[in-house]
XYZ file of C-alpha atoms in Angstrom:
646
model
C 114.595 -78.851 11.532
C 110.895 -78.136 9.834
C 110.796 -75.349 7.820
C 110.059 -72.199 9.946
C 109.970 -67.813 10.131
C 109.993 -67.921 13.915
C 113.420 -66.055 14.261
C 114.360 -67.209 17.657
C 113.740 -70.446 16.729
C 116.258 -70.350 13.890
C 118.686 -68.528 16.338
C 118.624 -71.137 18.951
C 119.389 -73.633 16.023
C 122.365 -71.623 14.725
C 124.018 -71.400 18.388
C 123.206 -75.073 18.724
C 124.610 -76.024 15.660
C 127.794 -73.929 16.276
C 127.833 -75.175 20.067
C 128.244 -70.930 20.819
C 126.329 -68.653 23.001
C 126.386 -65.569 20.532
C 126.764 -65.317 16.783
C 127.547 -62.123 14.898
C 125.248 -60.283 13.761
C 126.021 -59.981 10.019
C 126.570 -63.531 9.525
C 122.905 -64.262 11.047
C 121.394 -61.811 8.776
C 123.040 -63.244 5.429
C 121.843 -66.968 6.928
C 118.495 -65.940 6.884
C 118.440 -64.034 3.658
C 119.516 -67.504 2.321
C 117.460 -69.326 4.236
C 114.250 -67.251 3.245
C 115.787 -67.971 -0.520
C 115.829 -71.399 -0.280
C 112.534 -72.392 1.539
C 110.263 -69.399 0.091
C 108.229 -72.424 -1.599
C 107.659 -74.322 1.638
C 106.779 -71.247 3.871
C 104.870 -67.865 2.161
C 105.773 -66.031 5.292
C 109.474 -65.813 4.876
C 109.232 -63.424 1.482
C 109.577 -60.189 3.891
C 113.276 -61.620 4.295
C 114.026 -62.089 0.213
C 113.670 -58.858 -0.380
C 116.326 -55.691 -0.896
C 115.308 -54.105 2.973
C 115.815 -57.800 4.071
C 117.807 -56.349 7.337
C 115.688 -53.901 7.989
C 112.983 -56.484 8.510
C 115.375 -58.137 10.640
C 116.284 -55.470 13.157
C 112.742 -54.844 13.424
C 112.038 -58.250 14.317
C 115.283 -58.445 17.170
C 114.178 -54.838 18.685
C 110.983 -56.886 19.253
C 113.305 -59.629 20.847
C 115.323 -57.898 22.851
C 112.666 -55.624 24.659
C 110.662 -58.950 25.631
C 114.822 -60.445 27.151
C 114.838 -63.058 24.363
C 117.734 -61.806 22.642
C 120.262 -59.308 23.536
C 122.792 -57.387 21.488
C 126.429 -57.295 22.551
C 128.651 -54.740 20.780
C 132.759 -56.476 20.632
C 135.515 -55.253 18.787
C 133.317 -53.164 16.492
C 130.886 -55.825 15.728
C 127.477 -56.656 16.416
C 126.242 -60.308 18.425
C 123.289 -61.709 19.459
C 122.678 -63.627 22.405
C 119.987 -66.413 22.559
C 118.479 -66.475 25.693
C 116.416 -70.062 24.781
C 119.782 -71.385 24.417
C 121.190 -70.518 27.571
C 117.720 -71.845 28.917
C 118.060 -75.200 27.443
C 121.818 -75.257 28.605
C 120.875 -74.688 32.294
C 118.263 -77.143 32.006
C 120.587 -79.742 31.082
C 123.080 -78.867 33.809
C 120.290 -79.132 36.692
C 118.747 -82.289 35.545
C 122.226 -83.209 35.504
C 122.161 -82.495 39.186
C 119.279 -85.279 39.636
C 121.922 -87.985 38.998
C 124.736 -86.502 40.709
C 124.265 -83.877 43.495
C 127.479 -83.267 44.061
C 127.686 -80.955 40.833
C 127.364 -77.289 41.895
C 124.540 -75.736 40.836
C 124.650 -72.601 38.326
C 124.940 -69.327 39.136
C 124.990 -66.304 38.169
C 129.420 -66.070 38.149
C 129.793 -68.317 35.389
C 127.739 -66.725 32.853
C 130.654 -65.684 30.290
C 132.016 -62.282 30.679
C 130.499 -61.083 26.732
C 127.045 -61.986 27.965
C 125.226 -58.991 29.372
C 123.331 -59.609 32.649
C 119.864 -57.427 30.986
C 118.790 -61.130 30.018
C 118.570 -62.037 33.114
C 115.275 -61.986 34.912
C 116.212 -61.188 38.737
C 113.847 -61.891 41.104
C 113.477 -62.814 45.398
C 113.784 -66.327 46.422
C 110.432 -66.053 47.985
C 108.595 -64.530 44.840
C 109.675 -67.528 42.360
C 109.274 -70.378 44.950
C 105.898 -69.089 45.995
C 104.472 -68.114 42.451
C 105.924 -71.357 40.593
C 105.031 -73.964 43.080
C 101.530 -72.527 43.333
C 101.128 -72.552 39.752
C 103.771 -74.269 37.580
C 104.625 -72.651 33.818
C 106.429 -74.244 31.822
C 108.382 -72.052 28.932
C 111.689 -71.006 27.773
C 111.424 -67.949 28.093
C 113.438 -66.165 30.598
C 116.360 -67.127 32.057
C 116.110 -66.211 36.271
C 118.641 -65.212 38.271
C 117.288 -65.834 42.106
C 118.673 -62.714 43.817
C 119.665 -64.122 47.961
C 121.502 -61.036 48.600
C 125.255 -59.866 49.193
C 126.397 -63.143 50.573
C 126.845 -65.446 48.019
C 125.843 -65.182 44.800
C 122.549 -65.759 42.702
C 121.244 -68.526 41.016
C 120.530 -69.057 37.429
C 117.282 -70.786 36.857
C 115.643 -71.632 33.710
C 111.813 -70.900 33.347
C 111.447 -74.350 31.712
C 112.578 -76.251 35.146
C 109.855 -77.072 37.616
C 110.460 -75.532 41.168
C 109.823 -79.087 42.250
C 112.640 -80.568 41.256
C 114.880 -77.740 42.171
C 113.456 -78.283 45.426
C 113.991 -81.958 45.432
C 117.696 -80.904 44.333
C 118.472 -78.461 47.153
C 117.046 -80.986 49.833
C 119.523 -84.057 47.962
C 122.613 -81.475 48.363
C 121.588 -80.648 52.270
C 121.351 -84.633 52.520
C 124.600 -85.434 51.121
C 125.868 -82.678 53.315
C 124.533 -84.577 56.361
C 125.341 -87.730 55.344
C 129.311 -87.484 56.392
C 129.741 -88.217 59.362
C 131.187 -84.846 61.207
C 128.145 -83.038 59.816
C 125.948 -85.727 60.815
C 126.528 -85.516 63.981
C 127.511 -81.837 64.379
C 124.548 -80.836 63.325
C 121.880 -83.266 65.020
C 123.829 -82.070 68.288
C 123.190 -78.448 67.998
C 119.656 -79.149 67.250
C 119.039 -81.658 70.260
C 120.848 -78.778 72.870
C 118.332 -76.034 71.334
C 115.471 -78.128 71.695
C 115.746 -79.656 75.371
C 113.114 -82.546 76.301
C 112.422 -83.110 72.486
C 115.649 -85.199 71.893
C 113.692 -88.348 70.529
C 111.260 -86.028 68.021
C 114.341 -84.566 66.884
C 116.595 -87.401 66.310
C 113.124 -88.955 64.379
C 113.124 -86.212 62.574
C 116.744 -85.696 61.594
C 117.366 -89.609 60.781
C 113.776 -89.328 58.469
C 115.465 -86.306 56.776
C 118.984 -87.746 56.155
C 117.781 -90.954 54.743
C 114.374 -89.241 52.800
C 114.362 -85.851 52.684
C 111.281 -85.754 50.248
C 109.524 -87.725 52.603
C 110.042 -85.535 55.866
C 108.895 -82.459 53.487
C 106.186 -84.774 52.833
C 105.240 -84.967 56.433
C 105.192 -81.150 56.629
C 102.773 -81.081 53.350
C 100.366 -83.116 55.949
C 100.582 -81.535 59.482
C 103.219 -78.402 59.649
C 104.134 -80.221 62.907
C 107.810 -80.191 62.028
C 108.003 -76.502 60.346
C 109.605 -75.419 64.078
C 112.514 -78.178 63.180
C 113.069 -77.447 59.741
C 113.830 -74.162 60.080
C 115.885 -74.218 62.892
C 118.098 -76.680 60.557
C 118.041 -74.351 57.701
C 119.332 -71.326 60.452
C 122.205 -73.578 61.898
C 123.429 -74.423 58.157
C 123.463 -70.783 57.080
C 125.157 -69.738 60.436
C 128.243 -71.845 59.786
C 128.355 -71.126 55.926
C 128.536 -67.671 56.228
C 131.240 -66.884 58.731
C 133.224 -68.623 55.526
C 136.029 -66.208 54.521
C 136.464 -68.082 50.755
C 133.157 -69.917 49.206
C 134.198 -72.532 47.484
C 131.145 -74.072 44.381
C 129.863 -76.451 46.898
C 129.861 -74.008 49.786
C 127.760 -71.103 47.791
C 125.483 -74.420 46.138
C 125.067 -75.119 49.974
C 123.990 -72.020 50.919
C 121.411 -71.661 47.680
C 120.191 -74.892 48.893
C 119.363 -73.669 52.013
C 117.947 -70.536 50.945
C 115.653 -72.225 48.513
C 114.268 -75.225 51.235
C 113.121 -72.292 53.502
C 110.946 -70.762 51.388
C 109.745 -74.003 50.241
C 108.672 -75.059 53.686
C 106.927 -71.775 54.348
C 105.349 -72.211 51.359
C 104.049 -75.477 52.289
C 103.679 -74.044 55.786
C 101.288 -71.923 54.574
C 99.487 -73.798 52.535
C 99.552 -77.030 55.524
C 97.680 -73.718 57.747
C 95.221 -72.873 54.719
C 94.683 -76.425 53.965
C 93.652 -77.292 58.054
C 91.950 -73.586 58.442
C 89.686 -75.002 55.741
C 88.962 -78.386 56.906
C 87.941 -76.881 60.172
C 85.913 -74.274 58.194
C 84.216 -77.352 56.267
C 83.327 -78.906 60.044
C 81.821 -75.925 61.503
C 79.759 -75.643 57.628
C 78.501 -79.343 58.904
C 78.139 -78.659 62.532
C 75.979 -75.505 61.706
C 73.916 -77.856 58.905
C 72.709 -80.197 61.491
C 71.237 -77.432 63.531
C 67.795 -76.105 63.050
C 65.962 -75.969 60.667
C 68.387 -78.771 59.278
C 67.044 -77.748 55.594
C 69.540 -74.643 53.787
C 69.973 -73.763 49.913
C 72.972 -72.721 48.470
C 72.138 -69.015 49.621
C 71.824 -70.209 52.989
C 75.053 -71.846 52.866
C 76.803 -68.851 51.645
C 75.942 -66.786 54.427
C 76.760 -69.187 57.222
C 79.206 -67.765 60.110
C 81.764 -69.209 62.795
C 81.534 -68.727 66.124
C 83.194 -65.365 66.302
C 80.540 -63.896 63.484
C 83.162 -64.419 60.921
C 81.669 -65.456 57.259
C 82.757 -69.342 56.489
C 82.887 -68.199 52.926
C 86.713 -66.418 52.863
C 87.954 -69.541 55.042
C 87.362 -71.322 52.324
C 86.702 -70.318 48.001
C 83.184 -70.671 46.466
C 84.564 -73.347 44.122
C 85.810 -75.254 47.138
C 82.467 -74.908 48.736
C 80.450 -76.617 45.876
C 83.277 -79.373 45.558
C 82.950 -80.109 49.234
C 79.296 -80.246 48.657
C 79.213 -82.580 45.860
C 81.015 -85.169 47.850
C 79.002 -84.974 50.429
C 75.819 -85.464 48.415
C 77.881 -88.251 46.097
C 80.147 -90.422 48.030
C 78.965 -92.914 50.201
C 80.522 -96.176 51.659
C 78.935 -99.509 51.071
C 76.114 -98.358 48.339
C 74.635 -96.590 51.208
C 72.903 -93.097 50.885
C 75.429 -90.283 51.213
C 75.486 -88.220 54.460
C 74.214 -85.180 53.285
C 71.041 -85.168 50.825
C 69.097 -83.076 47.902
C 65.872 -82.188 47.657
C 63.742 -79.522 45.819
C 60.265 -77.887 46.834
C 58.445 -77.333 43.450
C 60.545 -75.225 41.639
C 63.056 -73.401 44.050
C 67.110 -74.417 44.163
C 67.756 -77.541 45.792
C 67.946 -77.620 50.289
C 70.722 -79.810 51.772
C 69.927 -81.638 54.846
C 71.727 -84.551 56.530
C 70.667 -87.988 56.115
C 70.051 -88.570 60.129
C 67.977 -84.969 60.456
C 65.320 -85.972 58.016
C 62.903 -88.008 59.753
C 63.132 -85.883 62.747
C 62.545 -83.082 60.981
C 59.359 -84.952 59.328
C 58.212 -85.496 63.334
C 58.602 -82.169 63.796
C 57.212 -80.382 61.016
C 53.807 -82.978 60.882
C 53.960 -82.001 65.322
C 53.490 -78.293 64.245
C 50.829 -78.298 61.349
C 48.566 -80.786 63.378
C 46.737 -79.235 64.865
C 46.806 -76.204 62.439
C 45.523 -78.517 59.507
C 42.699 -80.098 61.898
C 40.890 -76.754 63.101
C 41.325 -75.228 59.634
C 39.953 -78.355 58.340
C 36.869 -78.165 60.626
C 36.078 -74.675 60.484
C 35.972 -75.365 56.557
C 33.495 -78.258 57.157
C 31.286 -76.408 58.982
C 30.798 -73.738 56.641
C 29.841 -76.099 54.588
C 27.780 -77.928 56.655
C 26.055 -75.294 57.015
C 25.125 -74.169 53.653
C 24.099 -78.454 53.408
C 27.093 -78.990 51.274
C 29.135 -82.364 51.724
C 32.838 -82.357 49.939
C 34.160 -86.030 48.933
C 36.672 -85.839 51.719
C 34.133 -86.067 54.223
C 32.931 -89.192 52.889
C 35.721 -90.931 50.852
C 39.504 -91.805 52.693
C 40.940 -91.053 49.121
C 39.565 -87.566 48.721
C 40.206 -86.915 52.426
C 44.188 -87.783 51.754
C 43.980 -85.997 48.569
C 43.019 -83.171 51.146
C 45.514 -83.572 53.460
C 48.477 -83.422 50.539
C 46.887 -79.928 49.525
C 46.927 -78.588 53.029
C 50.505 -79.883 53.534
C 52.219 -78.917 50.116
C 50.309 -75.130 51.056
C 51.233 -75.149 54.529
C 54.361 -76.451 54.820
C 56.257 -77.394 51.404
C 59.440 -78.578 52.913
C 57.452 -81.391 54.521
C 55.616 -82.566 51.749
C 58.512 -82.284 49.052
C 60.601 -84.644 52.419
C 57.852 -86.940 52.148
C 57.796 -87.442 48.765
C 61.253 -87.493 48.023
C 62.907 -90.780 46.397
C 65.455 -91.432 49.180
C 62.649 -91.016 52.166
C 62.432 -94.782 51.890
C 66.001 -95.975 52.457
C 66.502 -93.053 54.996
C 63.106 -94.857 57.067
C 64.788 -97.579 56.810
C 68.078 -96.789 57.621
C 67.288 -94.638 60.796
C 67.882 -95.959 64.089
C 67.219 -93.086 65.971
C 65.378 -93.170 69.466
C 61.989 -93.396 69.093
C 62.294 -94.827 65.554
C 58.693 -94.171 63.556
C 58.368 -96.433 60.876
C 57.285 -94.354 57.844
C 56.428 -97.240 55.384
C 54.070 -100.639 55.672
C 55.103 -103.222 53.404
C 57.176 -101.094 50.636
C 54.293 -98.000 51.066
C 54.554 -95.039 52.671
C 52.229 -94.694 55.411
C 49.254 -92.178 54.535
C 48.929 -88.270 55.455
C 46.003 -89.036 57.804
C 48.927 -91.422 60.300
C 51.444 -89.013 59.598
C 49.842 -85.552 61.087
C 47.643 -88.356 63.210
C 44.267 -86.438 62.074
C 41.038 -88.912 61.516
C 38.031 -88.068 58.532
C 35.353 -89.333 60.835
C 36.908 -87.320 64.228
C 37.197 -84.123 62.088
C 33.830 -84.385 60.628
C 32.101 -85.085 64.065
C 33.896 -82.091 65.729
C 32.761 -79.799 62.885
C 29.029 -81.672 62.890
C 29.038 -80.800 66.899
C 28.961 -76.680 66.448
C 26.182 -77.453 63.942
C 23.114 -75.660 65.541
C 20.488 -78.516 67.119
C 18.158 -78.555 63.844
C 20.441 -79.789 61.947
C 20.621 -83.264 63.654
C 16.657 -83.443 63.218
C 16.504 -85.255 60.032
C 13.090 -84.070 59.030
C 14.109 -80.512 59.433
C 17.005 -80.886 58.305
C 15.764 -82.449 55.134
C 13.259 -79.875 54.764
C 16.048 -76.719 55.536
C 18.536 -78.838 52.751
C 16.088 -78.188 50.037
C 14.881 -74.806 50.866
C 18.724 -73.368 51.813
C 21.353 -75.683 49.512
C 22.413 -73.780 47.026
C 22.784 -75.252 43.414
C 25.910 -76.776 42.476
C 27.243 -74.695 39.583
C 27.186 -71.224 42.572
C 29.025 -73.224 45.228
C 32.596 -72.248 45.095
C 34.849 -75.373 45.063
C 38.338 -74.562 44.864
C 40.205 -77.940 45.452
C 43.360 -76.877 45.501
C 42.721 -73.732 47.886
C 44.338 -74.763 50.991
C 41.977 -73.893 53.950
C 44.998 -74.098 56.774
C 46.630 -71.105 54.682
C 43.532 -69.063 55.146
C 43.214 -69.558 58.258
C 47.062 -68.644 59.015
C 46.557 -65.627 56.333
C 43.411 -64.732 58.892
C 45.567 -64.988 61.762
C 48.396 -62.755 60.096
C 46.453 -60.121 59.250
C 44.544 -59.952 62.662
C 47.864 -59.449 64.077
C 48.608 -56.714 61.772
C 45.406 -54.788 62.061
C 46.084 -55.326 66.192
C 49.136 -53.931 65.640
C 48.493 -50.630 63.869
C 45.741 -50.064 66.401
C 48.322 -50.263 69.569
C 50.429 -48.270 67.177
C 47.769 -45.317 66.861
C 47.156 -45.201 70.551
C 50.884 -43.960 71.003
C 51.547 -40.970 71.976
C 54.360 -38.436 71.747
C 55.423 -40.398 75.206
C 59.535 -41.144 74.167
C 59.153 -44.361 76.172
C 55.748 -45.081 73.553
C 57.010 -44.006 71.081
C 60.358 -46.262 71.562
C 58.257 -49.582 72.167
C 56.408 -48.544 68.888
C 59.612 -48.080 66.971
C 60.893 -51.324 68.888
C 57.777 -53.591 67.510
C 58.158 -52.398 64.453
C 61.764 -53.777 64.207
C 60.479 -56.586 65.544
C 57.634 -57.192 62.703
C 60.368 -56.722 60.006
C 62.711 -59.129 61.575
C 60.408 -61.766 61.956
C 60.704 -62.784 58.262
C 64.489 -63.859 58.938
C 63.461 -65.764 61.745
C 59.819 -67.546 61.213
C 59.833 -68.873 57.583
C 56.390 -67.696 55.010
C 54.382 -70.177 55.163
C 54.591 -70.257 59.487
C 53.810 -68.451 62.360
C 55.930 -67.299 65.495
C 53.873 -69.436 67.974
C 54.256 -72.789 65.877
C 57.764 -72.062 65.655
C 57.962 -71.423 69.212
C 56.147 -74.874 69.638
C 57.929 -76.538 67.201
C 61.482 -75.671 68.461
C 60.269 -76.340 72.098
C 59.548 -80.055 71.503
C 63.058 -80.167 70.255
C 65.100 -78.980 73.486
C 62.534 -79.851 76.089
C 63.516 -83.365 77.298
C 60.721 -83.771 79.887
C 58.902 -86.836 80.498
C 55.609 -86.321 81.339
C 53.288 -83.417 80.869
C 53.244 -81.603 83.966
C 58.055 -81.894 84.362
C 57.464 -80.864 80.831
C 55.305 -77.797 81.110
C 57.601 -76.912 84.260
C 60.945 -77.073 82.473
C 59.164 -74.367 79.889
C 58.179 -71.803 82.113
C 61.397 -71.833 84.029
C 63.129 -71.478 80.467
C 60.550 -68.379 79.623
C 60.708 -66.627 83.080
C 64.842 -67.190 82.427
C 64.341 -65.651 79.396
C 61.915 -62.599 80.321
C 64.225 -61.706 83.427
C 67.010 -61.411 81.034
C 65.980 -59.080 78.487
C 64.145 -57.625 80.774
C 67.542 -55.692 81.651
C 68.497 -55.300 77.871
C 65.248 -53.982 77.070
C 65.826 -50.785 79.327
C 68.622 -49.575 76.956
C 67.518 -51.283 73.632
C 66.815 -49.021 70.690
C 65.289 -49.755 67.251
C 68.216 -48.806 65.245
C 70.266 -51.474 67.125
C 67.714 -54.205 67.391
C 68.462 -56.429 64.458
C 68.511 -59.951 63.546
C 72.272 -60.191 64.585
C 71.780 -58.517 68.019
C 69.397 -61.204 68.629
C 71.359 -63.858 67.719
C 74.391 -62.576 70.406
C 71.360 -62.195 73.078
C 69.948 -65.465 72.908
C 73.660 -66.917 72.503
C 74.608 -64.877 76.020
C 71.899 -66.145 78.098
C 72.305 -69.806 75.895
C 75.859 -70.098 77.808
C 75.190 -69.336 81.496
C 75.267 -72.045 83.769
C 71.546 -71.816 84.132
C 70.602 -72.806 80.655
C 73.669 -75.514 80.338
C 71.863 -78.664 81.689
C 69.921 -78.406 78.622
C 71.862 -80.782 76.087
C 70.258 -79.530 72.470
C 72.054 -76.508 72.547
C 71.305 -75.261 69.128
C 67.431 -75.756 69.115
C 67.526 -73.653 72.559
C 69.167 -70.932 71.234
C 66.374 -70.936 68.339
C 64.031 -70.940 70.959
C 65.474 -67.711 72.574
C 65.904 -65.854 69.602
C 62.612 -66.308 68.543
C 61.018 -65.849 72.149
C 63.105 -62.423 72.403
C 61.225 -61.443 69.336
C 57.846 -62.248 70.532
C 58.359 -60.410 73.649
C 59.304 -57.212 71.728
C 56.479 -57.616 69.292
C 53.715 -58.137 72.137
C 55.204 -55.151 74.314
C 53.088 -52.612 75.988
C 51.798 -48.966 74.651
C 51.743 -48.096 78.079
């Protein structure tokens, strides 16, 4: 043994050495007075023990022990001895592991501890509390000595802390099989559980047979599924209901019963954990069910605050840890050297959005369908302004300049979009996606340009703006002659390139709505039913951030979502299907809106509106079930914010 102070350590040693479970106390002290003596050279820290008070140190040190259950002292016949609990650790060890080989060796308890050793070493504890704690989180030490408490009936185990529960498990279920194995059990037994369980006689004979000839593997099977949990325990009741009408336990009867007791709180535990495991795998699908919903794009924050369908948070179903690792699969494993499912992508300098592989070019469609026609009127009114004042910008002239145009008014307008479309997997997902009414995004290896994308033309754009010119202007002498006398000089014309002139324009419309507002808002009166619908659209204006992101408008959203759900072919079925869908919607809340009040009208209330009238047989037909509900939500708002002073 390496030279040591630990005193426990030389303790174990000594009972070892002496194959005892207690020395006297004397003798120990003298041993290490010598033993301090002898190696003082090799270890500094054993002077305390050289000196005069040499058992004073001592006792100190074994107080120490014995309130921590690592050593006890046992007064007999006048004299002083110390148990080691390590060494009646290591000697239980030995006896289990013992067990492996040979299961027909009773396992320890708590009746054969000798008679001198005092049960205060003992740690007791409930079969539940040690199975439970240990197999979720194994700790391997030696410790403390347990002594797994099962009641009056029989008596407890002894289990040592440096034993994994694993193995005692795998123990107890090798004693039940050996138990099964002879024949008048075997059959005994399968027979009570085939009466109690009428119709299921071939499940339970599969069942029985797997656990008789594996028993690791049928616990195995309830690791998995928690199918055969019913089965299991109805085993573990019929064992302990013979056992126990036992008059005289004999070893093998009470390591029966301790068996038993042991493999049912193993299979709750993995009961448990099968229903926690599956309760989070159908969180994870509902997390990926809600992702490929509008707007198809979240962040982590997003994420976090995603519900189930009963308004309960997905983030409790499942840990934040567990969240991020199911993420980072998603965005990492693939099959094939194909792109993964789910995909990264960052707007400037914000967190990274998640969206599914098969929802980004249809969400490229979409977004490009809604800024349009935003980007071509802002995009004329601009021209003509300048137009008028005789300037000419390079992107009326040049297809470079005008594309360099088009990237500022997207990257201002909508981000999302132009981070999507210039993203490094945009090319494999084009080329990947199958979808119905495939759009190819890139020409030999290039992505097409802005100008095809938001289907916009320079020349078309820069008649339209020339057209609400005034006449003059298309007299070229005049106009000339107007140039010189009007055009101001460069260095005073205000050229701000990367000024996006759709943003004004939506910043324009904005704050025309707000001024409109406050006006209606002022004409109130102390009317209760005014003064409600103010209170009402003033909800409404606050909400509308949840619901319409910044850099967006109601009505685009409106528009945007619209195209999504509305299946129509053909303008007129399509413009048909819409107003049904509004009028649906306006008859409905029309009722709500009688006992609605601002302190109730919130983002959430919305959300359980538009999913009500979303599930009525009316509103069914329509397959895109998700983008509807959008819709509604975001129609319900517009109706409050546009309602009546009088």
């Amino acid at each position: 043994m390496a030279t040591t102070s630990n005193i426990l350590t030389l303790l174990k040693y000594n009972c070892n050495k002496q194959k005892t479970n207690m020395l006297e106390y004397g003798q120990f002290a003298d041993y290490i007075h010598r033993y301090a003596q002898h190696h003082i050279e090799e270890n500094p820290d054993l002077v305390s023990y050289c000196s005069a008070d040499y058992k004073m140190v001592l006792e100190a040190e074994l107080n120490s022990l014995v309130a921590d259950k690592q050593v006890a002292i046992v007064s007999i016949r006048n004299k002083d001895f110390l148990c080691c609990v390590p060494y009646f650790i290591e000697k239980y060890n030995e006896i289990l592991t013992s067990i492996e080989t040979n299961p027909l060796v009773p396992l320890p308890n708590v009746n054969e501890l000798p008679k001198q050793v005092p049960h205060d070493i003992l740690t007791k504890v409930e079969p539940d509390e040690i199975v439970y704690s240990r197999l979720q989180k194994e700790e391997l030490d030696d410790k403390k000595l347990y002594c797994i408490v099962f009641g009056k009936n029989f008596p407890a185990l002894l289990y040592p802390s440096n034993y994994p529960m694993e193995r005692l498990v795998q123990i107890c279920l090798k004693k039940v099989q050996e138990l099964l194995h002879k024949e008048e059990s075997h059959d005994y037994f399968l027979k009570k559980l085939t009466i109690s369980n009428p119709g299921k006689e071939l499940s339970i004979k599969n069942f029985f047979t797997q656990f008789v000839q594996n028993p690791q593997a049928a616990l195995d099977v309830l690791k998995t599924s928690g199918d055969t949990f019913y089965y299991w325990s109805q085993m573990c009741y019929f064992l302990k209901q013979d056992y126990t009408k036992l008059k005289d336990f004999t070893p093998e009867d009470i390591s029966i019963l301790q068996s038993v007791a042991i493999i049912e709180v193993a299979t709750s535990y993995h009961k448990s954990k099968t229903q926690e495991r599956l309760a989070q795998e159908a969180a994870f699908e509902q997390l990926d069910v809600l992702m490929k919903n509008p707007p198809y794009y979240y962040n982590m924050a997003d994420i976090v605050k995603m519900k189930d369908k009963n308004g309960i948070p997905l983030l409790g179903q499942y840990k934040e840890d567990q969240l991020k690792e199911h993420l980072r699969m998603k965005t990492t494993e693939a099959p094939n050297n194909q792109l993964p499912d789910l995909l990264v992508f960052k707007v400037s300098n914000d967190a990274g959005y998640y969206i599914y592989k098969e929802k980004v070019v249809p969400l490229i469609l979409r977004l490009a369908n809604d800024i349009r026609v935003l980007v071509r009127e802002a995009l004329i009114k601009s021209w003509y302004h300048r137009l008028l004042e005789y300037d000419v910008l390079p992107e009326m002239r040049e297809n470079a300049a005008f594309e360099d145009c088009l990237e500022r008014e997207i990257a201002s307008v909508e981000p999302i979009l132009h981070a999507l479309l210039n993203s490094p997997f945009l090319q494999v997902v084009s080329l990947e996606d199958q979808s119905t009414g495939h759009i190819a995004l890139y020409k030999d290896g290039e992505r097409i340009p802005y100008s095809e994308i938001l289907m916009v033309s320079r020349q078309e754009i820069l008649a339209d703006a020339k057209l609400k010119l005034p006449f003059w202007y298309s007299i070229p002498v005049i106009s000339l002659i107007l140039k010189l006398i009007f055009r101001k000089p460069k260095d005073k014309v205000k050229k701000n390139k990367k000024e996006s002139v759709t943003l004004k324009a939506q910043e324009e419309v904005k704050e025309k709505e707000r001024e409109e507002f406050r006006k209606r808002d002022e004409d109130d009166s102390v009317d209760p039913l005014k003064a409600r619908r103010r209170d009402l659209r003033k909800a409404a204006m606050e909400i509308e951030a949840q619901f319409v992101p910044e850099n967006s408008t109601l009505d685009r959203e409106l528009k945007g979502y619209m195209h999504e759900w509305n299946d129509r072919i053909g303008k007129q079925n399509y413009e048909n299907l819409g107003e049904d869908v509004d009028a649906l919607i306006r008859d409905y809340f029309r009722k709500v809106l009688r006992t609605l009040k601002a302190d109730t009208f919130n983002a959430e209330r919305i959300s359980h509106l538009a999913e009500a009238l979303v599930d009525t047989p009316s509103m069914m037909k329509i397959k895109n079930h998700p983008a509807l509900k959008r819709y509604v939500e975001l129609y319900i708002l517009k109706i409050v914010k546009n309602l009546p002073s009088n």
